Amino acid sequence: MPDNSGISGQTSPFLEGLNGGAPIQDQGRKKGNIVFSADAIKVLRKWEILHLERNNKRAERRTAGEENVSEDEEDELTPYVMVVPSGEKSQPENPAASPKSSDTPLDSKLLFSDDIAAKNSFRAHNNSIPSAVFSLAKNGLSPPLTLFLPASLERIRSSNVKTVKHGTGETTKVTVIDVSNFPDEDDLDQANWCTTYNTFLTFLESAVGPRIFESFARHYNRMLTDPELATWFRAYRSFDKKIRAQFFTTPYIIDINDAKYRSALQSAKNSFLMST
């Protein structure tokens, strides 16, 4: 059975009744009714509607014969709420400390509204590509494969990166991430190169047309299926880097059967042999 005792040494008033505190109902009885103003009760009504909708959906699933339907949610708050009638005001314990009244709706004061949060969900693994990577490509810069390392993506998502100006002229300069602060892709070993390339293809799929994406997939497959990839890896790594750099400067569709493609690959292999 899972351990519901919580983190040792860590407590929170929001978790009372869940990890050792008095049940929520008992807390309500001890502290008395909770007083809500006319404005605040609107939030409660929204909560009640959502609460009922979820229970109704559970009932429909049970009627349809679905198994493993969770139990209905109990209404743990409403029985202990006292609504202040319209026109009346609740009396705070310390009137001098009470905030001034405002005609601004309560939702406008929230940092995170339910409507925004409802569009998202928890992700155990964030596989999204940060917009900063797209910005590089949009401005004709080839994103180094090392940007697609898990650690690099996490840095970019947390905005823990430096930026630089790119372009010429005051009106055309844009701010992009400084790729010099990331590992050099020429240092990638074969395993990490393959890992980052798969993430690069995921990025590419959402940024280019289907024919372009397919041509890159064929190009990658051509390299990956070479029985002597391990021997020629450094040559392939250098060759592919040039392929990508040229594409983001002047987009084109890769043709792995084209004579110029084969010639460029052979040149990369020759350069590798001369450097060893």
C-alpha positions as YAML, in Angstrom:
chain: A
units: angstrom
residues:
- id: 1
  name: MET
  ca: [0.00, 0.00, 0.00]
- id: 2
  name: PRO
  ca: [1.26, 3.53, -0.72]
- id: 3
  name: ASP
  ca: [2.65, 5.59, 2.12]
- id: 4
  name: ASN
  ca: [0.30, 8.53, 2.75]
- id: 5
  name: SER
  ca: [2.27, 9.92, 5.65]
- id: 6
  name: GLY
  ca: [3.75, 12.69, 3.51]
- id: 7
  name: ILE
  ca: [7.29, 13.98, 3.52]
- id: 8
  name: SER
  ca: [8.97, 13.65, 6.87]
- id: 9
  name: GLY
  ca: [9.26, 17.00, 8.62]
- id: 10
  name: GLN
  ca: [7.03, 18.78, 6.11]
- id: 11
  name: THR
  ca: [3.53, 19.92, 7.02]
- id: 12
  name: SER
  ca: [1.00, 22.17, 5.39]
- id: 13
  name: PRO
  ca: [-2.26, 23.65, 6.69]
- id: 14
  name: PHE
  ca: [-3.76, 22.77, 3.33]
- id: 15
  name: LEU
  ca: [-3.19, 19.05, 3.97]
- id: 16
  name: GLU
  ca: [-4.88, 18.79, 7.35]
- id: 17
  name: GLY
  ca: [-7.24, 15.85, 7.35]
- id: 18
  name: LEU
  ca: [-5.16, 14.09, 4.69]
- id: 19
  name: ASN
  ca: [-1.93, 13.33, 6.51]
- id: 20
  name: GLY
  ca: [-2.74, 13.01, 10.15]
- id: 21
  name: GLY
  ca: [-4.76, 16.13, 10.97]
- id: 22
  name: ALA
  ca: [-8.39, 16.29, 12.03]
- id: 23
  name: PRO
  ca: [-10.92, 15.42, 9.29]
- id: 24
  name: ILE
  ca: [-12.15, 18.36, 7.27]
- id: 25
  name: GLN
  ca: [-15.68, 17.96, 8.63]
- id: 26
  name: ASP
  ca: [-14.43, 18.01, 12.22]
- id: 27
  name: GLN
  ca: [-12.38, 21.09, 11.55]
- id: 28
  name: GLY
  ca: [-15.48, 22.81, 10.26]
- id: 29
  name: ARG
  ca: [-17.46, 21.91, 13.37]
- id: 30
  name: LYS
  ca: [-14.71, 23.15, 15.66]
- id: 31
  name: LYS
  ca: [-14.22, 26.43, 13.86]
- id: 32
  name: GLY
  ca: [-17.87, 27.12, 13.07]
- id: 33
  name: ASN
  ca: [-19.39, 28.28, 9.84]
- id: 34
  name: ILE
  ca: [-17.28, 29.92, 7.16]
- id: 35
  name: VAL
  ca: [-18.65, 33.29, 6.11]
- id: 36
  name: PHE
  ca: [-18.54, 34.24, 2.44]
- id: 37
  name: SER
  ca: [-19.42, 37.63, 0.95]
- id: 38
  name: ALA
  ca: [-21.84, 37.94, -1.95]
- id: 39
  name: ASP
  ca: [-18.95, 38.21, -4.42]
- id: 40
  name: ALA
  ca: [-17.02, 35.28, -3.02]
- id: 41
  name: ILE
  ca: [-20.07, 33.01, -3.08]
- id: 42
  name: LYS
  ca: [-19.96, 33.15, -6.89]
- id: 43
  name: VAL
  ca: [-16.75, 31.15, -6.75]
- id: 44
  name: LEU
  ca: [-18.39, 28.59, -4.48]
- id: 45
  name: ARG
  ca: [-21.33, 28.24, -6.85]
- id: 46
  name: LYS
  ca: [-18.92, 27.51, -9.70]
- id: 47
  name: TRP
  ca: [-17.24, 24.89, -7.55]
- id: 48
  name: GLU
  ca: [-20.63, 23.31, -6.73]
- id: 49
  name: ILE
  ca: [-21.55, 23.10, -10.41]
- id: 50
  name: LEU
  ca: [-18.28, 21.40, -11.31]
- id: 51
  name: HIS
  ca: [-18.67, 19.11, -8.31]
- id: 52
  name: LEU
  ca: [-22.17, 18.03, -9.43]
- id: 53
  name: GLU
  ca: [-21.10, 17.61, -13.06]
- id: 54
  name: ARG
  ca: [-18.31, 15.23, -12.07]
- id: 55
  name: ASN
  ca: [-20.65, 13.15, -9.92]
- id: 56
  name: ASN
  ca: [-23.28, 13.09, -12.71]
- id: 57
  name: LYS
  ca: [-20.68, 11.81, -15.15]
- id: 58
  name: ARG
  ca: [-19.75, 9.08, -12.70]
- id: 59
  name: ALA
  ca: [-23.42, 8.08, -12.46]
- id: 60
  name: GLU
  ca: [-23.70, 7.90, -16.26]
- id: 61
  name: ARG
  ca: [-20.60, 5.70, -16.46]
- id: 62
  name: ARG
  ca: [-22.01, 3.35, -13.81]
- id: 63
  name: THR
  ca: [-25.34, 3.16, -15.66]
- id: 64
  name: ALA
  ca: [-23.45, 2.28, -18.84]
- id: 65
  name: GLY
  ca: [-21.89, -0.65, -16.99]
- id: 66
  name: GLU
  ca: [-18.39, 0.76, -16.81]
- id: 67
  name: GLU
  ca: [-16.22, -0.75, -14.11]
- id: 68
  name: ASN
  ca: [-13.73, 0.92, -11.80]
- id: 69
  name: VAL
  ca: [-15.64, 4.19, -11.56]
- id: 70
  name: SER
  ca: [-14.40, 6.27, -8.64]
- id: 71
  name: GLU
  ca: [-16.74, 7.10, -5.76]
- id: 72
  name: ASP
  ca: [-18.76, 10.31, -5.78]
- id: 73
  name: GLU
  ca: [-17.12, 13.34, -4.22]
- id: 74
  name: GLU
  ca: [-18.60, 14.36, -0.89]
- id: 75
  name: ASP
  ca: [-19.69, 17.94, -0.39]
- id: 76
  name: GLU
  ca: [-17.29, 18.77, 2.43]
- id: 77
  name: LEU
  ca: [-17.57, 22.55, 2.31]
- id: 78
  name: THR
  ca: [-21.09, 23.77, 1.57]
- id: 79
  name: PRO
  ca: [-22.74, 22.44, 4.80]
- id: 80
  name: TYR
  ca: [-20.44, 24.69, 6.82]
- id: 81
  name: VAL
  ca: [-20.81, 27.83, 4.71]
- id: 82
  name: MET
  ca: [-22.96, 30.77, 5.79]
- id: 83
  name: VAL
  ca: [-23.90, 33.02, 2.87]
- id: 84
  name: VAL
  ca: [-24.18, 36.72, 3.61]
- id: 85
  name: PRO
  ca: [-27.46, 37.98, 2.10]
- id: 86
  name: SER
  ca: [-27.24, 40.49, -0.73]
- id: 87
  name: GLY
  ca: [-26.70, 44.03, 0.56]
- id: 88
  name: GLU
  ca: [-25.19, 42.88, 3.87]
- id: 89
  name: LYS
  ca: [-21.53, 42.69, 4.69]
- id: 90
  name: SER
  ca: [-19.70, 40.16, 6.80]
- id: 91
  name: GLN
  ca: [-17.94, 41.65, 9.81]
- id: 92
  name: PRO
  ca: [-14.23, 40.84, 9.89]
- id: 93
  name: GLU
  ca: [-12.57, 40.26, 13.22]
- id: 94
  name: ASN
  ca: [-10.39, 43.32, 12.65]
- id: 95
  name: PRO
  ca: [-12.25, 45.92, 10.56]
- id: 96
  name: ALA
  ca: [-9.15, 48.10, 10.26]
- id: 97
  name: ALA
  ca: [-7.28, 45.26, 8.55]
- id: 98
  name: SER
  ca: [-10.03, 44.47, 6.05]
- id: 99
  name: PRO
  ca: [-9.31, 45.26, 2.39]
- id: 100
  name: LYS
  ca: [-11.15, 48.03, 0.63]
- id: 101
  name: SER
  ca: [-14.12, 46.98, -1.44]
- id: 102
  name: SER
  ca: [-13.66, 46.80, -5.18]
- id: 103
  name: ASP
  ca: [-15.93, 46.36, -8.15]
- id: 104
  name: THR
  ca: [-13.26, 44.28, -9.91]
- id: 105
  name: PRO
  ca: [-14.42, 40.65, -10.43]
- id: 106
  name: LEU
  ca: [-12.66, 38.11, -8.23]
- id: 107
  name: ASP
  ca: [-11.36, 36.14, -11.23]
- id: 108
  name: SER
  ca: [-9.38, 39.16, -12.48]
- id: 109
  name: LYS
  ca: [-7.30, 39.08, -9.28]
- id: 110
  name: LEU
  ca: [-6.25, 35.47, -9.74]
- id: 111
  name: LEU
  ca: [-2.76, 34.63, -10.93]
- id: 112
  name: PHE
  ca: [-3.98, 31.35, -12.41]
- id: 113
  name: SER
  ca: [-7.63, 30.98, -13.37]
- id: 114
  name: ASP
  ca: [-9.48, 27.66, -13.66]
- id: 115
  name: ASP
  ca: [-10.18, 28.31, -17.34]
- id: 116
  name: ILE
  ca: [-6.47, 28.49, -18.13]
- id: 117
  name: ALA
  ca: [-5.51, 25.53, -15.94]
- id: 118
  name: ALA
  ca: [-8.27, 23.34, -17.42]
- id: 119
  name: LYS
  ca: [-6.50, 23.49, -20.79]
- id: 120
  name: ASN
  ca: [-3.36, 21.90, -19.36]
- id: 121
  name: SER
  ca: [-2.49, 18.73, -17.48]
- id: 122
  name: PHE
  ca: [0.38, 17.32, -15.43]
- id: 123
  name: ARG
  ca: [3.17, 15.83, -17.50]
- id: 124
  name: ALA
  ca: [5.60, 13.42, -15.88]
- id: 125
  name: HIS
  ca: [7.97, 14.08, -18.76]
- id: 126
  name: ASN
  ca: [7.90, 17.41, -20.56]
- id: 127
  name: ASN
  ca: [8.63, 16.63, -24.20]
- id: 128
  name: SER
  ca: [7.69, 20.04, -25.55]
- id: 129
  name: ILE
  ca: [10.15, 22.03, -27.63]
- id: 130
  name: PRO
  ca: [10.64, 25.56, -26.23]
- id: 131
  name: SER
  ca: [9.69, 28.47, -28.46]
- id: 132
  name: ALA
  ca: [13.28, 29.77, -28.22]
- id: 133
  name: VAL
  ca: [14.39, 26.86, -30.41]
- id: 134
  name: PHE
  ca: [11.76, 27.72, -33.02]
- id: 135
  name: SER
  ca: [12.96, 31.32, -32.89]
- id: 136
  name: LEU
  ca: [16.44, 30.25, -33.99]
- id: 137
  name: ALA
  ca: [15.06, 28.38, -36.99]
- id: 138
  name: LYS
  ca: [12.70, 31.21, -37.89]
- id: 139
  name: ASN
  ca: [15.66, 33.57, -38.10]
- id: 140
  name: GLY
  ca: [17.72, 31.32, -40.36]
- id: 141
  name: LEU
  ca: [19.89, 29.81, -37.62]
- id: 142
  name: SER
  ca: [20.42, 26.07, -37.43]
- id: 143
  name: PRO
  ca: [19.66, 24.85, -33.88]
- id: 144
  name: PRO
  ca: [22.65, 22.74, -32.73]
- id: 145
  name: LEU
  ca: [21.69, 19.17, -31.93]
- id: 146
  name: THR
  ca: [22.98, 19.71, -28.39]
- id: 147
  name: LEU
  ca: [19.99, 21.99, -27.77]
- id: 148
  name: PHE
  ca: [17.86, 18.85, -27.95]
- id: 149
  name: LEU
  ca: [19.66, 17.12, -25.09]
- id: 150
  name: PRO
  ca: [17.23, 16.69, -22.14]
- id: 151
  name: ALA
  ca: [19.38, 18.89, -19.89]
- id: 152
  name: SER
  ca: [19.58, 21.63, -22.53]
- id: 153
  name: LEU
  ca: [15.82, 21.64, -23.12]
- id: 154
  name: GLU
  ca: [15.24, 21.90, -19.38]
- id: 155
  name: ARG
  ca: [17.59, 24.89, -19.18]
- id: 156
  name: ILE
  ca: [15.78, 26.64, -22.02]
- id: 157
  name: ARG
  ca: [12.33, 25.94, -20.53]
- id: 158
  name: SER
  ca: [13.42, 27.48, -17.24]
- id: 159
  name: SER
  ca: [14.84, 30.52, -19.09]
- id: 160
  name: ASN
  ca: [18.24, 29.79, -17.57]
- id: 161
  name: VAL
  ca: [20.01, 30.89, -20.75]
- id: 162
  name: LYS
  ca: [21.81, 33.91, -22.14]
- id: 163
  name: THR
  ca: [20.57, 35.72, -25.22]
- id: 164
  name: VAL
  ca: [22.27, 37.61, -28.04]
- id: 165
  name: LYS
  ca: [21.20, 40.00, -30.77]
- id: 166
  name: HIS
  ca: [21.01, 38.58, -34.29]
- id: 167
  name: GLY
  ca: [20.65, 40.39, -37.59]
- id: 168
  name: THR
  ca: [21.81, 43.64, -39.12]
- id: 169
  name: GLY
  ca: [20.43, 47.12, -38.73]
- id: 170
  name: GLU
  ca: [18.51, 48.52, -35.80]
- id: 171
  name: THR
  ca: [15.11, 47.43, -37.10]
- id: 172
  name: THR
  ca: [16.02, 43.87, -38.01]
- id: 173
  name: LYS
  ca: [17.86, 42.76, -34.90]
- id: 174
  name: VAL
  ca: [16.15, 40.03, -32.91]
- id: 175
  name: THR
  ca: [17.05, 38.40, -29.61]
- id: 176
  name: VAL
  ca: [17.83, 34.68, -29.69]
- id: 177
  name: ILE
  ca: [19.41, 32.25, -27.24]
- id: 178
  name: ASP
  ca: [23.20, 32.19, -27.17]
- id: 179
  name: VAL
  ca: [24.03, 28.69, -28.42]
- id: 180
  name: SER
  ca: [27.70, 29.13, -27.46]
- id: 181
  name: ASN
  ca: [26.64, 28.46, -23.87]
- id: 182
  name: PHE
  ca: [25.65, 24.90, -24.78]
- id: 183
  name: PRO
  ca: [27.89, 21.89, -25.52]
- id: 184
  name: ASP
  ca: [29.45, 21.71, -28.97]
- id: 185
  name: GLU
  ca: [27.58, 19.23, -31.16]
- id: 186
  name: ASP
  ca: [30.94, 18.15, -32.65]
- id: 187
  name: ASP
  ca: [31.58, 16.51, -29.27]
- id: 188
  name: LEU
  ca: [28.43, 14.36, -29.33]
- id: 189
  name: ASP
  ca: [29.09, 10.64, -29.23]
- id: 190
  name: GLN
  ca: [27.04, 8.29, -31.39]
- id: 191
  name: ALA
  ca: [24.48, 7.42, -28.69]
- id: 192
  name: ASN
  ca: [23.72, 11.03, -27.76]
- id: 193
  name: TRP
  ca: [23.75, 12.06, -31.40]
- id: 194
  name: CYS
  ca: [21.03, 9.50, -32.17]
- id: 195
  name: THR
  ca: [19.01, 10.58, -29.13]
- id: 196
  name: THR
  ca: [19.16, 14.26, -30.00]
- id: 197
  name: TYR
  ca: [18.41, 13.60, -33.66]
- id: 198
  name: ASN
  ca: [15.15, 11.87, -32.79]
- id: 199
  name: THR
  ca: [14.12, 14.90, -30.73]
- id: 200
  name: PHE
  ca: [15.25, 17.17, -33.58]
- id: 201
  name: LEU
  ca: [12.93, 15.27, -35.94]
- id: 202
  name: THR
  ca: [10.07, 15.77, -33.48]
- id: 203
  name: PHE
  ca: [10.80, 19.49, -33.56]
- id: 204
  name: LEU
  ca: [11.07, 19.46, -37.35]
- id: 205
  name: GLU
  ca: [7.75, 17.66, -37.81]
- id: 206
  name: SER
  ca: [5.89, 20.62, -36.29]
- id: 207
  name: ALA
  ca: [7.95, 23.25, -38.12]
- id: 208
  name: VAL
  ca: [8.15, 22.17, -41.76]
- id: 209
  name: GLY
  ca: [6.02, 20.74, -44.55]
- id: 210
  name: PRO
  ca: [5.48, 16.97, -44.88]
- id: 211
  name: ARG
  ca: [7.80, 16.58, -47.90]
- id: 212
  name: ILE
  ca: [10.63, 18.38, -46.11]
- id: 213
  name: PHE
  ca: [10.13, 16.29, -42.99]
- id: 214
  name: GLU
  ca: [10.08, 13.06, -45.00]
- id: 215
  name: SER
  ca: [13.32, 14.04, -46.76]
- id: 216
  name: PHE
  ca: [15.05, 14.60, -43.41]
- id: 217
  name: ALA
  ca: [13.71, 11.28, -42.14]
- id: 218
  name: ARG
  ca: [15.12, 9.52, -45.22]
- id: 219
  name: HIS
  ca: [18.43, 11.32, -44.74]
- id: 220
  name: TYR
  ca: [18.62, 10.22, -41.10]
- id: 221
  name: ASN
  ca: [17.63, 6.67, -42.00]
- id: 222
  name: ARG
  ca: [20.33, 6.62, -44.70]
- id: 223
  name: MET
  ca: [22.97, 7.40, -42.09]
- id: 224
  name: LEU
  ca: [21.54, 5.20, -39.37]
- id: 225
  name: THR
  ca: [21.29, 2.08, -41.55]
- id: 226
  name: ASP
  ca: [24.87, 2.23, -42.79]
- id: 227
  name: PRO
  ca: [26.47, -0.99, -41.48]
- id: 228
  name: GLU
  ca: [29.69, 0.99, -41.01]
- id: 229
  name: LEU
  ca: [28.09, 3.91, -39.16]
- id: 230
  name: ALA
  ca: [30.34, 3.40, -36.15]
- id: 231
  name: THR
  ca: [33.42, 3.61, -38.37]
- id: 232
  name: TRP
  ca: [32.24, 6.67, -40.28]
- id: 233
  name: PHE
  ca: [30.30, 8.34, -37.48]
- id: 234
  name: ARG
  ca: [32.43, 11.49, -37.28]
- id: 235
  name: ALA
  ca: [32.14, 11.92, -41.05]
- id: 236
  name: TYR
  ca: [28.36, 11.52, -40.92]
- id: 237
  name: ARG
  ca: [28.13, 13.94, -37.99]
- id: 238
  name: SER
  ca: [30.05, 16.59, -39.93]
- id: 239
  name: PHE
  ca: [28.11, 15.94, -43.15]
- id: 240
  name: ASP
  ca: [24.74, 16.20, -41.42]
- id: 241
  name: LYS
  ca: [25.73, 19.42, -39.66]
- id: 242
  name: LYS
  ca: [26.32, 21.03, -43.08]
- id: 243
  name: ILE
  ca: [23.04, 19.64, -44.42]
- id: 244
  name: ARG
  ca: [21.09, 21.25, -41.57]
- id: 245
  name: ALA
  ca: [22.99, 24.55, -41.65]
- id: 246
  name: GLN
  ca: [22.29, 24.99, -45.36]
- id: 247
  name: PHE
  ca: [18.63, 24.06, -44.94]
- id: 248
  name: PHE
  ca: [17.91, 26.69, -42.27]
- id: 249
  name: THR
  ca: [19.63, 29.31, -44.42]
- id: 250
  name: THR
  ca: [17.90, 28.31, -47.68]
- id: 251
  name: PRO
  ca: [15.23, 25.59, -47.19]
- id: 252
  name: TYR
  ca: [15.30, 22.69, -49.65]
- id: 253
  name: ILE
  ca: [14.14, 19.09, -49.91]
- id: 254
  name: ILE
  ca: [16.92, 16.57, -49.36]
- id: 255
  name: ASP
  ca: [17.38, 13.98, -52.10]
- id: 256
  name: ILE
  ca: [19.59, 11.16, -50.85]
- id: 257
  name: ASN
  ca: [19.92, 9.83, -54.41]
- id: 258
  name: ASP
  ca: [21.18, 13.13, -55.81]
- id: 259
  name: ALA
  ca: [24.76, 13.10, -57.10]
- id: 260
  name: LYS
  ca: [25.63, 16.26, -55.15]
- id: 261
  name: TYR
  ca: [24.38, 14.66, -51.92]
- id: 262
  name: ARG
  ca: [26.58, 11.60, -52.49]
- id: 263
  name: SER
  ca: [29.56, 13.74, -53.44]
- id: 264
  name: ALA
  ca: [29.25, 15.83, -50.27]
- id: 265
  name: LEU
  ca: [29.06, 12.68, -48.15]
- id: 266
  name: GLN
  ca: [32.16, 11.25, -49.80]
- id: 267
  name: SER
  ca: [34.00, 14.53, -49.20]
- id: 268
  name: ALA
  ca: [33.12, 14.30, -45.50]
- id: 269
  name: LYS
  ca: [34.50, 10.76, -45.40]
- id: 270
  name: ASN
  ca: [37.70, 11.84, -47.16]
- id: 271
  name: SER
  ca: [38.17, 14.69, -44.67]
- id: 272
  name: PHE
  ca: [37.71, 12.24, -41.82]
- id: 273
  name: LEU
  ca: [40.37, 9.91, -43.23]
- id: 274
  name: MET
  ca: [42.82, 12.77, -43.62]
- id: 275
  name: SER
  ca: [42.29, 13.90, -40.01]
- id: 276
  name: THR
  ca: [42.97, 10.47, -38.50]
...
